[in-house]
Coordinates of C-alpha atoms in Angstrom, one line a residue:
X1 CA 0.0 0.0 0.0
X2 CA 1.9 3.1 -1.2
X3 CA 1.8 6.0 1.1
X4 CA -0.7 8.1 -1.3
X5 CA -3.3 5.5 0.0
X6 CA -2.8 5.2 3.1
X7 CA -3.2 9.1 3.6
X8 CA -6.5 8.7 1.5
X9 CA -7.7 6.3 3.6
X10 CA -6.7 8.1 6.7
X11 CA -8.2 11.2 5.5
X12 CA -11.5 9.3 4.6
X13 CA -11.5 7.6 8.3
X14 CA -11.3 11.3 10.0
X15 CA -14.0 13.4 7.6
X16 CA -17.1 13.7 7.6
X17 CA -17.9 14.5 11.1
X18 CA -19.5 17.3 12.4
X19 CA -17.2 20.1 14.1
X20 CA -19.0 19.4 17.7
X21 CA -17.5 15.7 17.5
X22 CA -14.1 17.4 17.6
X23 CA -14.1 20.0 19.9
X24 CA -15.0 16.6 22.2
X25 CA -12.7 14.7 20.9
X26 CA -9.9 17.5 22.4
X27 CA -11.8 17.8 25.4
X28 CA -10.9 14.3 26.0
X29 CA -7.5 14.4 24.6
X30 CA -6.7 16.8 26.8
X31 CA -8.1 15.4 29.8
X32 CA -6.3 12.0 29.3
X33 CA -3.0 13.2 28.4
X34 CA -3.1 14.5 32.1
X35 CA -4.3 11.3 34.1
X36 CA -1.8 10.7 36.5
X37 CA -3.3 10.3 39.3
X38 CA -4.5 6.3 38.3
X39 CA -1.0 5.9 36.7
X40 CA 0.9 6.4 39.6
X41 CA -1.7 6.0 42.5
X42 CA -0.2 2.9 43.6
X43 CA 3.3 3.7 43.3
X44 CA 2.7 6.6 45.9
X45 CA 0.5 4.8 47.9
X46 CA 3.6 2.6 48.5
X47 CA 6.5 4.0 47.9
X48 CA 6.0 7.7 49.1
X49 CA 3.2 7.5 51.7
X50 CA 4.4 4.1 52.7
X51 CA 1.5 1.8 52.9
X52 CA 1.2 -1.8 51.7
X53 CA 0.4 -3.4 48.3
X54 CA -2.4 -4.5 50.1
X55 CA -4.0 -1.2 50.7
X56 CA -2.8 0.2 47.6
X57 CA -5.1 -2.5 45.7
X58 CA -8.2 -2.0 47.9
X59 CA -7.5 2.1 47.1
X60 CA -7.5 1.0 43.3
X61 CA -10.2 -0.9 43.9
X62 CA -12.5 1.3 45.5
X63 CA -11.9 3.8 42.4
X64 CA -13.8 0.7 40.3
X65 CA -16.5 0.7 43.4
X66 CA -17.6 4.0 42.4
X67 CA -17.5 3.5 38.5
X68 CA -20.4 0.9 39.7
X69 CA -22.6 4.0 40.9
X70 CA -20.8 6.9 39.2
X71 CA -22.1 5.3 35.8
X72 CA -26.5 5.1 36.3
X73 CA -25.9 8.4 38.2
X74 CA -23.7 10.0 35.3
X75 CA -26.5 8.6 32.8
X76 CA -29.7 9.4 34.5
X77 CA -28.0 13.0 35.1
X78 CA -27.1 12.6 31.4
X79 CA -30.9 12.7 30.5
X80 CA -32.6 14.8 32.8
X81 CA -30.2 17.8 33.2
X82 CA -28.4 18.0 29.7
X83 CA -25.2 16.5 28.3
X84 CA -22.4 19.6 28.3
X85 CA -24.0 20.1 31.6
X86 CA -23.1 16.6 33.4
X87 CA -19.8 16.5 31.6
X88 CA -18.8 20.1 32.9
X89 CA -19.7 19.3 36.7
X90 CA -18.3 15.8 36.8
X91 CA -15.0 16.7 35.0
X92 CA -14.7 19.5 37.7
X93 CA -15.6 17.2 40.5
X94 CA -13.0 14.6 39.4
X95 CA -10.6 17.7 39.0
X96 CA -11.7 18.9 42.9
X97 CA -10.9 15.2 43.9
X98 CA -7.2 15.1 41.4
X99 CA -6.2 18.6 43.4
X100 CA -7.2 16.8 46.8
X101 CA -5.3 14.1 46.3
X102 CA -2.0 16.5 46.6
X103 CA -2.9 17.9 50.1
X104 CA -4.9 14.9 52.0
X105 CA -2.6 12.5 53.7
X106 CA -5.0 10.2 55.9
X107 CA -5.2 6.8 54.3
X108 CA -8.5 6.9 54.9
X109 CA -9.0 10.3 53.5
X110 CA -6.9 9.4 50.2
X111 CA -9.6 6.5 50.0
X112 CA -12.6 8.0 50.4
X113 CA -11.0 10.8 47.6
X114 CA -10.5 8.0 44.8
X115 CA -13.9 6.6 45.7
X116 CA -15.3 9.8 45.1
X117 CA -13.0 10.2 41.9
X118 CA -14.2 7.0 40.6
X119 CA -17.8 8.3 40.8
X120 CA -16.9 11.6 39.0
X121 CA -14.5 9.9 36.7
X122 CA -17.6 7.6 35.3
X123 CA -20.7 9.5 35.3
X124 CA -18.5 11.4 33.2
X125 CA -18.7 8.4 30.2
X126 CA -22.8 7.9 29.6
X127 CA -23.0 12.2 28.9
X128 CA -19.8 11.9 26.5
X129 CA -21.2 8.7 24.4
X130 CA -24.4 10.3 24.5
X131 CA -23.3 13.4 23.2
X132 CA -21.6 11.3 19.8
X133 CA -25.2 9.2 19.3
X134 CA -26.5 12.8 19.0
X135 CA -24.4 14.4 16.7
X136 CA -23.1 12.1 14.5
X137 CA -25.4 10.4 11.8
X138 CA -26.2 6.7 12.5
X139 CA -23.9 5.2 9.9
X140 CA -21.2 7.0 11.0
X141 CA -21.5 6.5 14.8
X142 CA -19.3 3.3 14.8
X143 CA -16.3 5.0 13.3
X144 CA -16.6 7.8 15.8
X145 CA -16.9 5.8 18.8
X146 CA -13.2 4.6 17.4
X147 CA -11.7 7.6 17.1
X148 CA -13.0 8.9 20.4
X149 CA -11.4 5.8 21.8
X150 CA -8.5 6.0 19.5
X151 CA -8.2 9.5 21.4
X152 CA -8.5 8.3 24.8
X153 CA -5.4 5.9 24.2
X154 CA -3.3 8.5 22.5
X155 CA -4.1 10.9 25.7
X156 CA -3.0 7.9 28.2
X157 CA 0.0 7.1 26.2
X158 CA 1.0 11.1 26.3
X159 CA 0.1 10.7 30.2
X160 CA 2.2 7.5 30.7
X161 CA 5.4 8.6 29.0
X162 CA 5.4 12.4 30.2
X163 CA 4.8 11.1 34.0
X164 CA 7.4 8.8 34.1
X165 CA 9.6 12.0 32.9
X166 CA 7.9 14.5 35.3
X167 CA 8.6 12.1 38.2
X168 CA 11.1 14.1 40.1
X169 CA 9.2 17.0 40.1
X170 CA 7.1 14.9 42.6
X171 CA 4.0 13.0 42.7
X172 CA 1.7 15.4 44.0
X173 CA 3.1 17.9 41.4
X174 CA 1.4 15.0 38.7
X175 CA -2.0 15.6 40.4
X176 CA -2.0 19.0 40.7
X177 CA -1.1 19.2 36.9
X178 CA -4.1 15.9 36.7
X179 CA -6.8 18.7 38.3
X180 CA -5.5 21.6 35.9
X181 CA -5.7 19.2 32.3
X182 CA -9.2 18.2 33.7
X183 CA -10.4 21.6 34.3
X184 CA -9.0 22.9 30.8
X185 CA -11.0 19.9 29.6
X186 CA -14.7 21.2 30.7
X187 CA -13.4 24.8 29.7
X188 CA -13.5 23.6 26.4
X189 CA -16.7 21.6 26.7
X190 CA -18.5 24.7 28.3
X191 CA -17.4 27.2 25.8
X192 CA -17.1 25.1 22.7
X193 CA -19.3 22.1 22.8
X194 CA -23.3 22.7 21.7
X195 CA -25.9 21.0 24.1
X196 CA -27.4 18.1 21.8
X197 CA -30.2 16.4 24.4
X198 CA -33.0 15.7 22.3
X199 CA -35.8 18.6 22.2
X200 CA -39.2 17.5 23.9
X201 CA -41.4 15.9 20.5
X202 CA -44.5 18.4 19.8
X203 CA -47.6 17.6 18.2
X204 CA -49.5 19.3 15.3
X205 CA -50.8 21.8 17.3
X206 CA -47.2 22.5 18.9
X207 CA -48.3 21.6 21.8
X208 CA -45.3 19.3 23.7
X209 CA -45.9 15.2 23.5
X210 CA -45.6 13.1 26.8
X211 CA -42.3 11.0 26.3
X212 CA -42.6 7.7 27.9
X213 CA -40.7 7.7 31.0
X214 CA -37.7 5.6 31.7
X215 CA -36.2 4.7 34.6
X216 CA -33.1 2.4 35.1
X217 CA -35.7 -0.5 35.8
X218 CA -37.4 0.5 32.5
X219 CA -33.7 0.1 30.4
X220 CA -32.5 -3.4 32.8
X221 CA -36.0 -5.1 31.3
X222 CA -35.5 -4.2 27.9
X223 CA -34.3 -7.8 27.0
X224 CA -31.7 -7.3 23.5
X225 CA -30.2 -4.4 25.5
X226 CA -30.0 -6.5 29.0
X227 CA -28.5 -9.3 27.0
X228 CA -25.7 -6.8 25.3
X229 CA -24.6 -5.8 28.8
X230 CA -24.3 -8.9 30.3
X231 CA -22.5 -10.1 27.2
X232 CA -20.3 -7.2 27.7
X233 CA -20.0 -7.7 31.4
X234 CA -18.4 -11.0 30.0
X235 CA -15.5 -9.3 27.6
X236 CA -15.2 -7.5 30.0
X237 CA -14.2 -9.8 32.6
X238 CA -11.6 -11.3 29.9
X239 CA -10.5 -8.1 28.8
X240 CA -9.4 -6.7 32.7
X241 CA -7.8 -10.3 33.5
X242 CA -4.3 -9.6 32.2
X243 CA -3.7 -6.6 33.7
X244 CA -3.9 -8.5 37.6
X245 CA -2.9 -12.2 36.0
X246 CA -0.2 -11.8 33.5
X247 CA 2.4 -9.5 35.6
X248 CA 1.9 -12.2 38.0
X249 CA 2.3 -15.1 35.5
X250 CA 5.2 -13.9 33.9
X251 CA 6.6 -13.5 38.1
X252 CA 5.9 -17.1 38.6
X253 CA 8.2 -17.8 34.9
X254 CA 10.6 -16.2 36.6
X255 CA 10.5 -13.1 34.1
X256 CA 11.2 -9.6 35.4
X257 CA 9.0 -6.6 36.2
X258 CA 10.8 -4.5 33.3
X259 CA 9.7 -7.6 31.0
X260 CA 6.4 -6.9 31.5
X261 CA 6.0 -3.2 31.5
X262 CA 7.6 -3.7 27.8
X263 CA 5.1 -6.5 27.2
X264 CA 1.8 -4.4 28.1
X265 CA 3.0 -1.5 26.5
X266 CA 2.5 -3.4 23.2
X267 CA -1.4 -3.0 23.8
X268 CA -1.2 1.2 24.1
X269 CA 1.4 0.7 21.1
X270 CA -1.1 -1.1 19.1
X271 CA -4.2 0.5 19.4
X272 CA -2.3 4.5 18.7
X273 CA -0.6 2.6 15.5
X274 CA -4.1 1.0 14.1
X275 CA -7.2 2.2 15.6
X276 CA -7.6 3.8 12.3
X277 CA -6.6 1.0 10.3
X278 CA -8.5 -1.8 12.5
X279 CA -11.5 0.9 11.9
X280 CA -11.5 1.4 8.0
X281 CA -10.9 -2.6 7.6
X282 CA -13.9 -3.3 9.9
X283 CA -16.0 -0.1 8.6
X284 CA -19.9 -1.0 7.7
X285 CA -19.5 -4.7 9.0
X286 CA -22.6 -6.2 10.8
X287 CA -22.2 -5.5 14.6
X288 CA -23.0 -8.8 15.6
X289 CA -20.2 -10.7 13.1
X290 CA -17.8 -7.6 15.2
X291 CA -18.8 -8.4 18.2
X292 CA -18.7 -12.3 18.1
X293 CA -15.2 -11.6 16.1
X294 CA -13.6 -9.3 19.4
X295 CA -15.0 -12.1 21.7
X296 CA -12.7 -15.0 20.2
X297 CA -9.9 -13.0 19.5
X298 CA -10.1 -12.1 23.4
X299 CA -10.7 -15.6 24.2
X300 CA -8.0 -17.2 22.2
X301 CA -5.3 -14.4 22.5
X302 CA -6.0 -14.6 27.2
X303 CA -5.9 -18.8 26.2
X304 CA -2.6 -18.3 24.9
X305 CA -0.8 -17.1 27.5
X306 CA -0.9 -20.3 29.3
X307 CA 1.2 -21.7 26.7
X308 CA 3.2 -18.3 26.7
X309 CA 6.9 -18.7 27.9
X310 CA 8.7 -15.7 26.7
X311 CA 8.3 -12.1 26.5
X312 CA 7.8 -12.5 22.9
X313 CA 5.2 -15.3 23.5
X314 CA 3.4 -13.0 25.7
X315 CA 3.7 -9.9 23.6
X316 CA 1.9 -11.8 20.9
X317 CA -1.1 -12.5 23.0
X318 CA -1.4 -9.2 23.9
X319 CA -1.7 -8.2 20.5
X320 CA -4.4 -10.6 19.9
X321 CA -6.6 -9.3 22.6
X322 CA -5.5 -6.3 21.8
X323 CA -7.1 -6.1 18.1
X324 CA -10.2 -7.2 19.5
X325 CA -10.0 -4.8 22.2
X326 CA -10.1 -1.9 19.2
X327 CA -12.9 -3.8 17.5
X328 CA -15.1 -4.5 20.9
X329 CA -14.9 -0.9 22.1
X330 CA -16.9 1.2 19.4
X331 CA -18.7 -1.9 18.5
X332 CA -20.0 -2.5 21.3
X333 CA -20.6 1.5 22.0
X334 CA -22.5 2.0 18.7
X335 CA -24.8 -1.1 19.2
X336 CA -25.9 0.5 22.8
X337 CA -26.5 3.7 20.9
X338 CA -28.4 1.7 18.7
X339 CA -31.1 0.1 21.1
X340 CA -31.6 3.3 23.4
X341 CA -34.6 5.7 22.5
X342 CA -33.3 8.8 21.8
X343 CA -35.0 10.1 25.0
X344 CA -32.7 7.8 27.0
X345 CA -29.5 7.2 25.6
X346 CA -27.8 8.1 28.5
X347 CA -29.6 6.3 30.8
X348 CA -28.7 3.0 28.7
X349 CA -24.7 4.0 28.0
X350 CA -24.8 4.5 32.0
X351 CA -25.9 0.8 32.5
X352 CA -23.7 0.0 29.9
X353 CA -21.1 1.7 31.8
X354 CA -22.0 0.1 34.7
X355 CA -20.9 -3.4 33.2
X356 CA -17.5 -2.2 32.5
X357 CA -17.4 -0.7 36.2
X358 CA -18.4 -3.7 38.3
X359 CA -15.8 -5.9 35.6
X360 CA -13.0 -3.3 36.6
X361 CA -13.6 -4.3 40.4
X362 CA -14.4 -8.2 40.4
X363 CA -12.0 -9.4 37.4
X364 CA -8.8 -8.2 39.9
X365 CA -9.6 -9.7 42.9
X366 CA -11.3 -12.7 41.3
X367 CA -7.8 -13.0 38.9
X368 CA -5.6 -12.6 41.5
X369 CA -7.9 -15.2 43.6
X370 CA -7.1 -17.7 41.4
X371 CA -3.6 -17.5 40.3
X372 CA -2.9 -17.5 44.1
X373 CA -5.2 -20.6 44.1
X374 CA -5.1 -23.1 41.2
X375 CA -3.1 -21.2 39.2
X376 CA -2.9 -18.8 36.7
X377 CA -3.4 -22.0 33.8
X378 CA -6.8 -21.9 35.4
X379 CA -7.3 -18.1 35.1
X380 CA -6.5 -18.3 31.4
X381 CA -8.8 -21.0 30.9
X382 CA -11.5 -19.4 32.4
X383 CA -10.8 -16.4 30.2
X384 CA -10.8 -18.4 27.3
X385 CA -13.7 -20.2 28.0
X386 CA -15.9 -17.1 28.8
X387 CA -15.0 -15.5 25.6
X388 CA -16.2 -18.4 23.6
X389 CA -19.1 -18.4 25.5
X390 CA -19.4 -14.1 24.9
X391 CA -19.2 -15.3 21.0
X392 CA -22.2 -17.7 21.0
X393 CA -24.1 -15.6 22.6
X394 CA -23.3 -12.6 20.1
X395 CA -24.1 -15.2 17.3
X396 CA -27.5 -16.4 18.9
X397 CA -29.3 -13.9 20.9
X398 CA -28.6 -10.8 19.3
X399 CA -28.2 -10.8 15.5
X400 CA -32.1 -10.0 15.5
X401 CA -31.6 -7.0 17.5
X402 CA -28.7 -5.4 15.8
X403 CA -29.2 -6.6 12.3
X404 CA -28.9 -3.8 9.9
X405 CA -31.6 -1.6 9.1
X406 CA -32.8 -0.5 5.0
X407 CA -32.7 2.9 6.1
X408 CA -29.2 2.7 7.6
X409 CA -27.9 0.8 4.9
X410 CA -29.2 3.3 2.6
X411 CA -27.6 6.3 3.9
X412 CA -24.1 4.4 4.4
X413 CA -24.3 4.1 0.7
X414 CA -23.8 7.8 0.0
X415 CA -26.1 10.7 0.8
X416 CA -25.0 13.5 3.0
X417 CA -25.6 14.2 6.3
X418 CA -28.8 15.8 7.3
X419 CA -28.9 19.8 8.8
X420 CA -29.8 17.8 12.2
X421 CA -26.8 15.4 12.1
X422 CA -24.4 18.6 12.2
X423 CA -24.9 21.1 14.5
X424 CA -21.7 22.4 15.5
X425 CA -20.0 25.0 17.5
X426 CA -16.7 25.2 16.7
X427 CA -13.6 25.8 14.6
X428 CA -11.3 23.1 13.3
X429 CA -11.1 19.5 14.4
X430 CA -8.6 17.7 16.3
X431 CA -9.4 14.9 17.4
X432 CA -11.7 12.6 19.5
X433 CA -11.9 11.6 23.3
X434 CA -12.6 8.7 25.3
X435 CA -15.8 6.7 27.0
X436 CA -16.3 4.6 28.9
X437 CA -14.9 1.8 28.5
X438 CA -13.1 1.4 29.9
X439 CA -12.1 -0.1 32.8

């Protein structure tokens, strides 16, 4: 592929999108390429403040704890009180919580902080996917999701390598400079970024039509959408595994600590070298082949580490999970903005959220359960068979719900976007930011 085309194809992957989309993409870019405090919370847990591994893992922990409730809060606040509203307050509650974490010095009171971070940090995600269902046109909401998420891994990569050069200037110098990128992020959101909450429907007569209400009960018994999120809930279980079990496999090989930081920095290096690519190769593809696709590649590339012996060996299983990490994410995304009314969508991407929040507190403990049990063999097993699992379930219960619709398939076959699709506030583009995933 000469380089002519690749820049055609990059170019094609990035237009299209309305100026709002970008403006929230650097929101997030921003905001990411100053997260420290999750970077290096353990290391000054232990080695500054001087507490044990043991308390620096609850810590981290609790920070998943309040993903579980930050998530249907951030959605249902998503809904009611607007989307640039819930992303301005929670980005400058998780930027409050980012400056406290300089000053406080209680362990208890650096706990409680996180906990409270966590919430902010996730409630943030449901108003910020929201936000992309309603500005970008249906067909092009996958690819958007990706770049957002593309963005999101760019900004932690920035983060990761500028920290570990910033580190004499102190660690609670990174969390002041975490609380200042954070509120430079909902600047931008507050001055650039157009509210897009749906306007109340009105009748003939102009007169304003009752919308049916939804509560989080209301989205948990929608039964395609309640099956996507515990499917999800499964990757997602798979996905978080390796970060507790493989450091502590490649221990028990006798492999060193530096071995492993190079092998998991294959997965950041991978998805900022072909997010885009991974995105144009999988662009217009049925969700439900995507989906069921990113569930074996997670099973068979967390199965393979068992037989892994080498940091090569591992390396090459984290690129496995890692490709279907970059197709699962804004897959998975999309197809939630899919099922919600429009009325709702951040009440779904907050249960959504919620999946990948309660994953990012049980897969640790339970993966570090079992390696310390019957072995990290086991633990990959597990992940291998759950993934399978994930991928008949994608196959069977699902490909009614997310089959492709004539109209959508219509307008991914050329026309332009319509004068709804693109309100914009803005100047040029940059770039877009991250959701929720994440763990």
């Amino acid at each position: 592929m000469s380089i002519d085309s690749l820049r055609r194809s990059a170019r094609a992957t990035v237009s299209g999108l309305p100026q709002g989309f970008w403006w929230l993409w650097l929101s997030t870019l921003v905001n990411r390429t100053g997260a420290f405090v999750l970077t290096f919370l353990s290391l000054y847990l232990t080695v500054e403040l001087g507490h044990s591994a043991w308390f620096a893992g609850l810590v981290v922990a609790l920070h998943g704890l309040g993903g579980v409730a930050g998530s249907p809060l951030g959605g249902m606040l998503t809904d009611r009180w607007g989307r640039r509203p819930t992303m301005v307050s929670m980005h400058l509650a998780a930027a409050a919580c980012a400056a406290a974490l300089a000053v406080v010095t209680s362990a208890w009171a650096i706990a409680a902080v996180v906990l409270l971070m966590g919430v902010a940090m996730q409630a943030v995600r449901p108003s910020i996917n929201a936000t992309i269902a309603d500005m970008v046109p249906a067909h092009d909401v996958r690819r958007a999701y990706a770049l957002n998420y593309w963005a999101l891994n760019l900004g932690f990569a920035i983060a990761s390598i500028g920290g570990g050069a910033a580190m004499f200037l102190g660690y609670r110098t990174l969390f002041v400079v975490d609380a200042v990128a954070t509120t430079l992020c909902a600047l931008i959101v507050f001055l650039r970024l157009p509210e897009t909450r749906p306007e109340t429907p009105t009748d003939t007569a102009g007169e304003p039509v009752a919308e049916e209400r939804v509560s989080m009960l209301t989205v948990l018994r929608d039964a395609p959408f309640r099956t996507l999120v515990l499917l999800n809930l499964l990757v997602c279980l798979v996905f978080t595994a390796p970060w507790i079990g493989l450091p502590l496999t490649m221990a028990g090989q006798g492999l060193s600590p530096s071995s492993y930081g190079v092998v998991i920095a294959v997965n950041g290096i991978v998805i900022v070298g072909f997010q885009l690519l991974v995105n144009k190769l999988t662009d217009k593809r049925s969700p439900v082949v995507l989906l069921s696709l990113s569930a074996l590649l997670f099973a068979f590339g967390t199965g393979a580490t068992a037989l892994a012996g080498s940091p090569v060996a591992f390396a090459a299983t984290v690129i496995v999970w890692t490709i279907g990490e970059m197709i699962h994410v804004p897959t998975n995304a999309a197809a939630t903005a899919r099922l919600a009314p429009e009325h709702a969508r951040g009440r779904y991407q907050g249960v959504m959220g919620m999946s990948w929040a309660v994953a990012a507190f049980v897969a640790p403990i339970g993966a570090g359960a079992i390696v310390d049990g019957p072995g990290p063999d086991v633990l990959w097993a597990a992940c291998a068979a759950i993934g399978v699992a994930a991928a008949v379930g994608y196959s069977i219960r699902l490909r009614k719900a997310l089959c492709e619709e004539p109209e959508e398939v219509a307008a991914a076959a050329g026309p332009v976007r319509t004068e709804e699709a693109a309100p914009a506030a803005g100047p040029v583009k940059t770039e877009d930011a991250p959701s929720s995933v994440s763990a």
